[in-house]
Amino acid sequence: MSAPLDDLVRRLPDLRLLTAAGDLEHYGRDWTRRWTPAPLAIALPASVEEVQGIVRWANEHGVAIVPSGGRTGLSGGAVAANGELVLSLERMNRVLGFDAADRTLTVQPGMPLEALHNAALEHGLIYPVDFAARGSCSIGGNIATNAGGIRVLRYGMYRAQVLGLEAVLADGSVLTSMKGLPKDNSGYDLGQLFIGTEGTLGVVTRAALRLHPKPVSEVNAFCALPSLDAAIALLGLLRQRLGPLLSAYEVNFAPLYDVMAASMAMPAPLPAGSPVYVLAEIQGSEPERDSERFAEVLMQAVEDGVVDDVVVSQSPREFRALWDVREDANRVLFSMKGLIGVDISIPLARMGAFLQEAETAIRAFDPDADIYVFGHLGDGNLHYQVRTVDPAAAYGIVYSGVAVAGGGVSAEHGIGLDKKQWLHLVRSDAEIATMRRLKTALDPKNILNRGRVFDLDPAAFAR
Ligand SMILES: Cc1cc2nc3c(=O)[nH]c(=O)nc-3n(C[C@H](O)[C@H](O)[C@H](O)COP(=O)(O)OP(=O)(O)OC[C@H]3O[C@@H](n4cnc5c(N)ncnc54)[C@H](O)[C@@H]3O)c2cc1C
């Protein structure tokens, strides 16, 4: 062991510390698999006090720390490729309390999202943030990435669910803002500092999360549509007529659905070949009335030529089956070799122009490129994948197009290591300078997730 690690063991003799090659490999990478893992060691604290001890030790030795959750991140945020200490929160994974009056659950950061769903259900409530990595991703990682998912349209991003938060700062002190009040304008809301900042400002050790009433009715519909304009028109119609009943609105563009349908384990709900497919979901409290209203709007959309074909779930089994079709996009895309993927947000009004211009520009240098697009259309969030002979050129085209359209280079996955060089396209110099000032103020030795989101040295910042 190295001298700093010897010192860590001396200071925290009960700390679980892993240094075996297999563990370094396992904990040193995230879902991206793009960087070669090379951490110094893996620390698995069991308490806030151990987290504090680790951070103090890191500060004294100048060792960089990578806070680590489920490592399902898609931007390299939890990758340890440069001798960092991985600080895995996976052993801190318990429910700490439930407040029935305020409907909040207080949890530790290592708890998987799916376990949080189940814990909420035990109290007859739901935790509404959901996405395909639910079984592996952790609350700490979700908070650090301000995760989104499939029901942002109705419930908002993670930020909207966090009512209280505790974090260990880079100097080892604990900042506790755990009152869990829905309204509290008594000075700065410091908990916000740790939401979406990708572990660069503190290690999240506790959170009070907002639960919601369990919907009595849930119905979804899978629609084939002639165009993106039609999908945006249907979204407007559903919002206008159903208001807050609409809980999800997902899109899948040709040819992705066709590729999925060719190898689906389940029967394809609609024939392949349409330009656009949408999965719309409602959640309500009056099962018969809600289904009727949903069906009426969909029927009108068919009559108006907005929707070409539609299948509506008639049972919980069919409801789940339609969601499985949506999530099947992950199976198909993650199995493709050589695919690059970006997670972007685009104003709906400019999405059509963006898609057309990006495809034209990519095909200009690679006529055979494969382009697969799906995402959370209700939030203006697209997952845009390209298989091309020149990935660098494709990245440049897509991100420049995003900037021109007034969008974001990361809608929900975060910047991490992956998108640092593109941040300046969508954030002003003043914004990035303020991010740097915050980071320097809270973490002067640059211990926490060094080199994520931006580099501290402006000269190292790619322009
Ligand atoms: C199949 C699939 C589907 C996905 N779908 C979505 C989706 O729809 N929406 C979405 O938002 N994301 C999605 N993701 C991305 C990913 O699941 C999320 O970013 C998730 O929030 C990451 O959680 P994690 O615990 O795996 O974090 P990790 O990957 O472990 O870490 C992510 C970041 O958080 C930091 N971090 C982790 N724990 C802490 C902590 N306790 N304190 C401070 N910082 C911490 C890490 O350092 C890193 O910067 C998907 C991923 C996969 C593989």
Coordinates of C-alpha atoms and ligand atoms in Angstrom, one line a residue:
M1 CA 0.0 0.0 0.0
S2 CA 1.1 3.6 -0.6
A3 CA 2.0 5.9 2.3
P4 CA -1.3 7.9 2.0
L5 CA -3.3 4.7 2.1
D6 CA -1.3 3.5 5.1
D7 CA -2.3 6.7 6.8
L8 CA -6.0 6.3 5.9
V9 CA -6.0 2.8 7.4
R10 CA -4.3 4.2 10.5
R11 CA -6.9 7.0 10.9
L12 CA -10.0 4.9 10.1
P13 CA -9.1 1.3 11.1
D14 CA -12.7 0.1 10.6
L15 CA -13.1 1.5 7.1
R16 CA -13.7 -1.1 4.4
L17 CA -11.0 -0.5 1.9
L18 CA -10.6 -2.5 -1.4
T19 CA -7.4 -2.6 -3.4
A20 CA -7.7 -5.9 -5.4
A21 CA -7.4 -5.5 -9.1
G22 CA -10.9 -6.8 -9.8
D23 CA -12.4 -4.2 -7.3
L24 CA -10.4 -1.3 -8.8
E25 CA -11.7 -2.3 -12.2
H26 CA -15.3 -2.8 -11.0
Y27 CA -15.6 0.5 -9.1
G28 CA -13.3 2.6 -11.3
R29 CA -15.7 2.7 -14.3
D30 CA -19.2 3.8 -15.0
W31 CA -21.7 2.8 -17.7
T32 CA -19.8 4.6 -20.4
R33 CA -16.9 2.1 -20.4
R34 CA -14.9 4.8 -22.2
W35 CA -12.1 5.3 -19.7
T36 CA -9.7 2.7 -18.4
P37 CA -10.2 2.4 -14.6
A38 CA -7.2 3.2 -12.5
P39 CA -8.2 4.2 -9.0
L40 CA -5.9 4.3 -6.0
A41 CA -8.4 2.3 -3.9
I42 CA -12.0 1.9 -3.1
A43 CA -13.4 3.2 0.2
L44 CA -16.8 2.0 1.4
P45 CA -17.8 4.1 4.4
A46 CA -20.6 3.0 6.6
S47 CA -21.3 6.3 8.3
V48 CA -21.1 10.1 7.8
E49 CA -18.2 10.2 10.3
E50 CA -16.2 7.8 8.0
V51 CA -17.1 10.0 5.0
Q52 CA -15.8 13.0 6.9
G53 CA -12.6 11.2 7.9
I54 CA -11.9 10.2 4.3
V55 CA -12.4 13.7 2.9
R56 CA -10.2 15.2 5.6
W57 CA -7.5 12.7 4.8
A58 CA -7.8 13.4 1.1
N59 CA -7.5 17.1 1.7
E60 CA -4.3 16.6 3.7
H61 CA -2.7 14.3 1.1
G62 CA -4.1 16.1 -2.0
V63 CA -5.8 12.9 -3.1
A64 CA -8.7 13.4 -5.5
I65 CA -12.0 11.7 -4.5
V66 CA -14.6 10.3 -6.8
P67 CA -18.0 10.0 -5.1
S68 CA -19.6 6.9 -6.4
G69 CA -23.2 5.6 -6.5
G70 CA -24.5 2.9 -8.8
R71 CA -22.1 3.9 -11.6
T72 CA -24.9 3.9 -14.2
G73 CA -23.9 7.4 -15.1
L74 CA -23.6 8.1 -18.8
S75 CA -21.1 11.0 -18.7
G76 CA -18.0 9.6 -16.9
G77 CA -18.8 11.5 -13.7
A78 CA -18.0 8.4 -11.5
V79 CA -15.0 7.2 -13.5
A80 CA -11.7 7.0 -11.6
A81 CA -9.0 6.8 -14.3
N82 CA -6.3 8.9 -12.6
G83 CA -5.4 7.4 -9.3
E84 CA -8.4 8.9 -7.4
L85 CA -9.9 7.3 -4.3
V86 CA -13.4 6.0 -5.1
L87 CA -15.7 6.9 -2.3
S88 CA -18.6 4.4 -2.8
L89 CA -21.7 5.1 -0.8
E90 CA -23.2 1.7 -1.5
R91 CA -23.1 0.6 2.2
M92 CA -25.1 3.7 3.3
N93 CA -28.3 2.5 1.8
R94 CA -31.0 2.6 4.4
V95 CA -34.3 4.4 5.0
L96 CA -33.8 6.7 8.0
G97 CA -37.4 7.9 8.5
F98 CA -40.8 8.6 7.2
D99 CA -42.9 11.7 7.9
A100 CA -46.6 10.9 7.2
A101 CA -47.8 14.5 7.6
D102 CA -45.3 16.0 5.2
R103 CA -45.1 12.8 3.1
T104 CA -41.3 12.7 3.0
L105 CA -38.9 9.8 3.2
T106 CA -35.4 10.4 4.6
V107 CA -32.8 8.1 3.0
Q108 CA -29.1 7.5 2.8
P109 CA -27.5 8.1 -0.6
G110 CA -26.5 4.5 -1.5
M111 CA -30.1 3.3 -1.7
P112 CA -31.0 2.1 -5.2
L113 CA -33.8 4.1 -6.8
E114 CA -36.0 1.0 -7.1
A115 CA -35.7 0.4 -3.4
L116 CA -36.9 3.9 -2.8
H117 CA -39.9 3.2 -5.1
N118 CA -40.7 0.1 -2.9
A119 CA -40.2 2.0 0.3
A120 CA -42.7 4.7 -0.8
L121 CA -45.3 2.0 -1.8
E122 CA -45.1 0.6 1.7
H123 CA -46.6 3.9 2.9
G124 CA -49.2 3.8 0.1
L125 CA -47.4 6.6 -1.8
I126 CA -45.1 6.8 -4.8
Y127 CA -41.7 8.3 -5.5
P128 CA -42.3 9.5 -9.1
V129 CA -38.8 9.8 -10.6
D130 CA -38.3 6.7 -12.7
F131 CA -36.1 5.4 -15.5
A132 CA -34.6 2.2 -16.8
A133 CA -31.5 2.2 -14.5
R134 CA -33.8 2.1 -11.5
G135 CA -32.4 -1.2 -10.2
S136 CA -28.8 -0.1 -10.1
C137 CA -28.6 3.7 -9.8
S138 CA -28.5 5.3 -6.4
I139 CA -30.2 8.2 -4.7
G140 CA -26.9 10.0 -4.2
G141 CA -26.0 9.7 -7.9
N142 CA -29.6 10.7 -8.9
I143 CA -29.3 13.9 -6.8
A144 CA -25.8 14.6 -8.0
T145 CA -27.0 14.4 -11.6
N146 CA -30.4 16.0 -11.0
A147 CA -31.8 12.9 -12.7
G148 CA -34.9 13.2 -14.9
G149 CA -36.6 10.2 -16.5
I150 CA -40.0 9.5 -17.8
R151 CA -42.3 11.5 -15.6
V152 CA -40.6 14.9 -15.4
L153 CA -43.6 16.3 -17.4
R154 CA -45.8 15.8 -14.4
Y155 CA -43.6 15.8 -11.3
G156 CA -40.4 17.7 -12.3
M157 CA -36.8 16.6 -12.1
Y158 CA -35.0 15.3 -9.0
R159 CA -34.5 18.9 -7.8
A160 CA -38.3 19.2 -7.3
Q161 CA -38.3 16.1 -5.0
V162 CA -35.5 17.1 -2.7
L163 CA -36.9 18.9 0.4
G164 CA -33.8 18.4 2.6
L165 CA -30.2 17.5 2.1
E166 CA -27.0 16.8 4.0
A167 CA -23.6 16.8 2.5
V168 CA -20.0 16.5 3.6
L169 CA -18.0 19.4 2.3
A170 CA -14.5 19.2 0.9
D171 CA -13.0 20.3 4.3
G172 CA -14.7 17.4 6.0
S173 CA -17.5 19.5 7.7
V174 CA -21.1 18.4 7.4
L175 CA -23.7 20.8 6.0
T176 CA -27.1 19.8 7.1
S177 CA -30.2 21.4 5.6
M178 CA -32.7 18.7 6.6
K179 CA -35.8 20.5 7.8
G180 CA -37.7 19.3 4.8
L181 CA -39.9 22.3 4.7
P182 CA -41.8 22.8 1.4
K183 CA -41.4 26.6 1.9
D184 CA -38.4 28.1 3.4
N185 CA -36.9 31.3 2.1
S186 CA -34.8 31.9 5.2
G187 CA -31.6 32.8 3.4
Y188 CA -29.8 30.7 0.7
D189 CA -31.2 27.3 0.0
L190 CA -27.8 25.6 0.3
G191 CA -29.1 22.1 -0.4
Q192 CA -29.5 23.2 -4.0
L193 CA -25.7 23.4 -4.3
F194 CA -25.4 19.7 -4.4
I195 CA -28.2 18.9 -6.8
G196 CA -26.9 18.5 -10.4
T197 CA -23.4 19.5 -9.5
E198 CA -22.1 16.0 -10.1
G199 CA -20.2 15.5 -6.8
T200 CA -18.0 18.5 -7.3
L201 CA -19.1 20.5 -4.3
G202 CA -19.8 17.9 -1.7
V203 CA -20.6 14.3 -0.9
V204 CA -24.4 13.8 -0.4
T205 CA -24.9 11.7 2.8
R206 CA -28.7 12.1 3.5
A207 CA -31.8 13.4 1.7
A208 CA -35.4 14.1 2.6
L209 CA -37.5 13.3 -0.5
R210 CA -41.0 14.3 -1.4
L211 CA -43.5 11.4 -2.0
H212 CA -46.7 11.7 -4.0
P213 CA -50.2 10.2 -3.8
K214 CA -50.4 6.8 -5.6
P215 CA -52.4 7.2 -8.8
V216 CA -55.6 5.2 -8.8
S217 CA -55.7 4.9 -12.6
E218 CA -52.8 4.5 -15.0
V219 CA -53.3 4.2 -18.7
N220 CA -50.9 4.5 -21.6
A221 CA -51.2 4.6 -25.3
F222 CA -48.8 3.8 -28.1
C223 CA -49.3 6.0 -31.2
A224 CA -48.0 6.0 -34.7
L225 CA -47.8 9.5 -36.2
P226 CA -46.9 11.0 -39.6
S227 CA -44.4 13.6 -38.3
L228 CA -42.7 15.4 -35.4
D229 CA -45.1 18.3 -36.0
A230 CA -48.0 15.9 -35.4
A231 CA -46.3 14.6 -32.2
I232 CA -46.0 18.2 -30.9
A233 CA -49.6 18.8 -31.9
L234 CA -50.8 15.7 -30.0
L235 CA -48.8 16.8 -26.9
G236 CA -50.5 20.2 -27.1
L237 CA -53.9 18.6 -27.4
L238 CA -53.3 16.2 -24.5
R239 CA -52.1 19.1 -22.3
Q240 CA -55.0 21.3 -23.2
R241 CA -57.6 18.7 -22.7
L242 CA -56.2 16.6 -19.8
G243 CA -54.1 19.1 -17.9
P244 CA -52.1 17.4 -15.1
L245 CA -53.5 13.9 -15.9
L246 CA -50.8 13.7 -18.6
S247 CA -47.8 12.1 -16.8
A248 CA -45.4 11.0 -19.6
Y249 CA -44.8 11.7 -23.3
E250 CA -42.1 9.7 -24.9
V251 CA -41.0 9.7 -28.5
N252 CA -39.2 7.2 -30.9
F253 CA -38.2 8.3 -34.4
A254 CA -37.8 6.1 -37.5
P255 CA -35.8 4.0 -38.0
L256 CA -35.2 3.1 -34.3
Y257 CA -38.6 1.5 -33.7
D258 CA -38.2 -0.6 -36.9
V259 CA -34.9 -1.9 -35.7
M260 CA -36.4 -2.7 -32.3
A261 CA -39.5 -4.4 -33.7
A262 CA -37.2 -6.7 -35.7
S263 CA -35.8 -8.3 -32.6
M264 CA -38.3 -7.6 -29.8
A265 CA -38.9 -10.3 -27.3
M266 CA -42.5 -9.1 -26.9
P267 CA -45.0 -8.6 -29.8
A268 CA -44.6 -5.2 -31.4
P269 CA -47.7 -3.1 -30.4
L270 CA -47.9 -1.4 -33.8
P271 CA -46.4 -2.3 -37.2
A272 CA -43.1 -0.7 -38.1
G273 CA -42.7 1.9 -40.8
S274 CA -44.1 5.1 -39.3
P275 CA -42.0 8.2 -39.1
V276 CA -42.7 8.8 -35.4
Y277 CA -44.0 6.8 -32.4
V278 CA -45.2 8.2 -29.1
L279 CA -45.9 6.6 -25.8
A280 CA -48.3 8.8 -23.8
E281 CA -49.4 8.1 -20.2
I282 CA -52.0 9.4 -17.9
Q283 CA -52.2 9.0 -14.1
G284 CA -55.4 10.0 -12.3
S285 CA -57.8 9.3 -9.6
E286 CA -61.1 8.4 -11.4
P287 CA -60.3 5.2 -13.4
E288 CA -63.4 5.2 -15.7
R289 CA -63.6 8.9 -16.3
D290 CA -59.8 9.2 -16.9
S291 CA -59.8 6.4 -19.4
E292 CA -62.8 7.9 -21.2
R293 CA -61.2 11.4 -21.4
F294 CA -57.9 9.9 -22.7
A295 CA -59.7 7.8 -25.3
E296 CA -61.8 10.8 -26.5
V297 CA -58.7 13.0 -27.1
L298 CA -56.9 10.2 -28.9
M299 CA -59.9 9.5 -31.0
Q300 CA -60.2 13.1 -32.0
A301 CA -56.5 13.1 -32.9
V302 CA -57.1 10.1 -35.2
E303 CA -60.0 11.9 -36.8
D304 CA -58.0 15.0 -37.3
G305 CA -55.2 13.1 -39.0
V306 CA -52.7 13.9 -36.1
V307 CA -52.4 10.2 -35.2
D308 CA -52.3 7.4 -37.8
D309 CA -52.8 4.4 -35.5
V310 CA -53.0 3.9 -31.7
V311 CA -53.2 1.1 -29.2
V312 CA -54.4 1.9 -25.6
S313 CA -53.6 -0.3 -22.6
Q314 CA -56.6 -2.1 -21.2
S315 CA -55.0 -3.8 -18.2
P316 CA -52.0 -3.4 -15.9
R317 CA -50.2 -6.1 -17.9
E318 CA -50.7 -4.2 -21.2
F319 CA -49.7 -1.0 -19.5
R320 CA -46.4 -2.6 -18.4
A321 CA -45.9 -4.2 -21.8
L322 CA -46.1 -0.8 -23.5
W323 CA -43.5 0.6 -21.2
D324 CA -41.3 -2.4 -21.9
V325 CA -41.4 -1.5 -25.5
R326 CA -40.2 2.0 -24.7
E327 CA -37.4 0.7 -22.5
D328 CA -36.4 -1.8 -25.2
A329 CA -34.7 1.1 -27.0
N330 CA -31.9 0.8 -24.3
R331 CA -31.5 -2.9 -25.1
V332 CA -31.1 -2.3 -28.8
L333 CA -28.9 0.8 -28.6
F334 CA -26.5 -0.5 -25.8
S335 CA -25.9 -3.6 -27.8
M336 CA -24.7 -1.7 -30.9
K337 CA -21.0 -1.3 -31.3
G338 CA -19.5 2.0 -32.3
L339 CA -22.5 4.1 -31.5
I340 CA -22.1 7.6 -30.0
G341 CA -24.9 9.0 -28.0
V342 CA -25.8 12.5 -26.7
D343 CA -28.6 13.6 -24.3
I344 CA -29.7 17.0 -25.4
S345 CA -32.6 19.4 -24.9
I346 CA -34.0 21.5 -27.6
P347 CA -36.9 23.9 -27.6
L348 CA -39.9 22.2 -29.2
A349 CA -40.4 25.0 -31.7
R350 CA -36.9 24.4 -33.1
M351 CA -36.7 20.7 -32.8
G352 CA -37.8 19.9 -36.3
A353 CA -35.2 22.3 -37.9
F354 CA -32.5 20.9 -35.6
L355 CA -33.2 17.3 -36.5
Q356 CA -33.3 18.1 -40.3
E357 CA -30.1 20.2 -40.3
A358 CA -28.1 17.7 -38.1
E359 CA -29.1 14.8 -40.3
T360 CA -28.3 16.7 -43.5
A361 CA -24.9 17.7 -42.2
I362 CA -24.0 14.2 -40.9
R363 CA -25.1 12.6 -44.2
A364 CA -22.9 15.1 -46.1
F365 CA -19.8 13.5 -44.8
D366 CA -21.2 10.0 -44.2
P367 CA -24.2 9.1 -46.3
D368 CA -24.4 5.6 -44.6
A369 CA -24.5 6.9 -41.0
D370 CA -27.1 5.3 -38.8
I371 CA -29.1 7.9 -36.8
Y372 CA -31.3 6.7 -33.9
V373 CA -33.4 9.2 -31.9
F374 CA -35.7 8.7 -29.0
G375 CA -36.4 10.5 -25.7
H376 CA -38.7 12.5 -23.5
L377 CA -40.5 14.7 -26.0
G378 CA -42.7 16.3 -23.3
D379 CA -39.5 17.8 -21.8
G380 CA -37.8 18.7 -25.1
N381 CA -35.2 16.0 -24.3
L382 CA -33.8 13.8 -27.0
H383 CA -31.3 10.9 -26.8
Y384 CA -29.6 11.2 -30.2
Q385 CA -27.4 8.3 -31.3
V386 CA -25.1 8.1 -34.4
R387 CA -23.1 5.3 -35.9
T388 CA -20.7 6.9 -38.3
V389 CA -17.2 6.8 -39.7
D390 CA -16.4 10.1 -38.1
P391 CA -17.8 10.4 -34.5
A392 CA -15.9 13.6 -33.8
A393 CA -17.5 15.3 -36.7
A394 CA -20.9 14.1 -35.7
Y395 CA -20.4 15.4 -32.1
G396 CA -19.4 18.8 -33.5
I397 CA -22.5 19.0 -35.7
V398 CA -25.0 17.9 -33.1
Y399 CA -23.6 20.1 -30.3
S400 CA -23.3 23.2 -32.5
G401 CA -26.8 22.6 -33.7
V402 CA -28.0 22.4 -30.1
A403 CA -26.3 25.7 -29.4
V404 CA -27.9 27.4 -32.4
A405 CA -31.3 26.0 -31.4
G406 CA -30.9 27.5 -27.9
G407 CA -30.7 24.0 -26.2
G408 CA -28.6 22.2 -23.7
V409 CA -25.7 19.8 -24.3
S410 CA -26.9 17.6 -21.4
A411 CA -30.6 17.5 -20.6
E412 CA -30.2 14.9 -17.7
H413 CA -27.0 12.8 -17.7
G414 CA -24.7 15.6 -16.7
I415 CA -21.4 16.9 -18.1
G416 CA -19.0 14.7 -16.2
L417 CA -15.7 14.1 -18.2
D418 CA -17.6 13.5 -21.4
K419 CA -19.0 16.9 -22.3
K420 CA -16.6 19.3 -20.7
Q421 CA -15.4 20.6 -24.0
W422 CA -18.9 21.5 -25.1
L423 CA -20.1 23.3 -22.1
H424 CA -19.0 26.7 -23.4
L425 CA -21.4 26.3 -26.3
V426 CA -24.4 26.6 -24.1
R427 CA -23.2 28.5 -21.0
S428 CA -21.8 32.0 -21.0
D429 CA -18.3 32.9 -19.9
A430 CA -19.9 34.6 -16.9
E431 CA -21.8 31.4 -16.0
I432 CA -18.7 29.2 -16.2
A433 CA -16.6 31.7 -14.3
T434 CA -19.2 31.7 -11.5
M435 CA -19.2 27.9 -11.5
R436 CA -15.4 28.0 -11.0
R437 CA -15.7 30.6 -8.2
L438 CA -18.2 28.4 -6.4
K439 CA -15.9 25.4 -6.8
T440 CA -12.8 27.2 -5.6
A441 CA -14.6 28.6 -2.6
L442 CA -16.0 25.3 -1.5
D443 CA -13.2 23.0 -2.6
P444 CA -10.0 25.1 -2.7
K445 CA -7.7 22.0 -3.1
N446 CA -9.9 20.6 -5.9
I447 CA -10.4 17.3 -4.1
L448 CA -14.0 16.4 -5.1
N449 CA -14.5 15.0 -8.5
R450 CA -11.5 16.9 -10.0
G451 CA -11.8 17.6 -13.7
R452 CA -15.6 16.9 -13.9
V453 CA -17.9 19.5 -15.5
F454 CA -15.1 22.0 -16.1
D455 CA -11.3 22.2 -15.4
L456 CA -10.4 24.7 -12.8
D457 CA -7.5 26.2 -14.7
P458 CA -9.2 28.3 -17.4
A459 CA -6.2 27.7 -19.7
A460 CA -7.0 24.0 -19.7
F461 CA -10.6 24.7 -20.8
A462 CA -11.0 23.8 -24.4
R463 CA -12.5 26.4 -26.6
Ligands
LIG1 C1 -30.2 2.1 -19.1 C2 -30.0 3.5 -18.6 C3 -31.1 4.4 -18.6 C4 -30.9 5.7 -18.1 N1 -32.0 6.6 -18.2 C5 -31.9 7.8 -17.6 C6 -32.9 8.7 -17.6 O1 -34.0 8.5 -18.2 N2 -32.8 9.9 -16.9 C7 -31.6 10.2 -16.3 O2 -31.5 11.3 -15.7 N3 -30.6 9.4 -16.3 C8 -30.6 8.2 -16.9 N4 -29.6 7.3 -16.9 C9 -28.3 7.8 -16.4 C10 -28.0 7.4 -14.9 O3 -28.7 6.3 -14.5 C11 -28.3 8.6 -14.0 O4 -27.4 9.7 -14.3 C12 -28.3 8.3 -12.5 O5 -28.8 9.4 -11.8 C13 -26.9 8.0 -12.0 O6 -27.0 7.4 -10.7 P1 -25.8 6.5 -10.1 O7 -26.1 6.2 -8.7 O8 -25.5 5.4 -11.0 O9 -24.6 7.6 -10.2 P2 -23.1 7.4 -10.6 O10 -22.9 7.0 -12.0 O11 -22.4 6.5 -9.6 O12 -22.5 8.8 -10.4 C14 -23.0 9.9 -11.2 C15 -22.5 11.2 -10.6 O13 -22.9 11.4 -9.3 C16 -21.8 11.6 -8.4 N5 -22.2 11.0 -7.2 C17 -22.6 9.7 -6.9 N6 -23.0 9.6 -5.7 C18 -22.8 10.8 -5.0 C19 -23.0 11.3 -3.7 N7 -23.5 10.5 -2.7 N8 -22.6 12.5 -3.5 C20 -22.1 13.3 -4.4 N9 -22.0 12.9 -5.7 C21 -22.3 11.7 -6.0 C22 -20.7 10.8 -9.1 O14 -19.4 11.3 -8.7 C23 -20.9 11.2 -10.6 O15 -20.5 12.5 -10.9 C24 -29.7 6.1 -17.5 C25 -28.7 5.1 -17.4 C26 -28.8 3.9 -18.0 C27 -27.7 2.9 -17.9

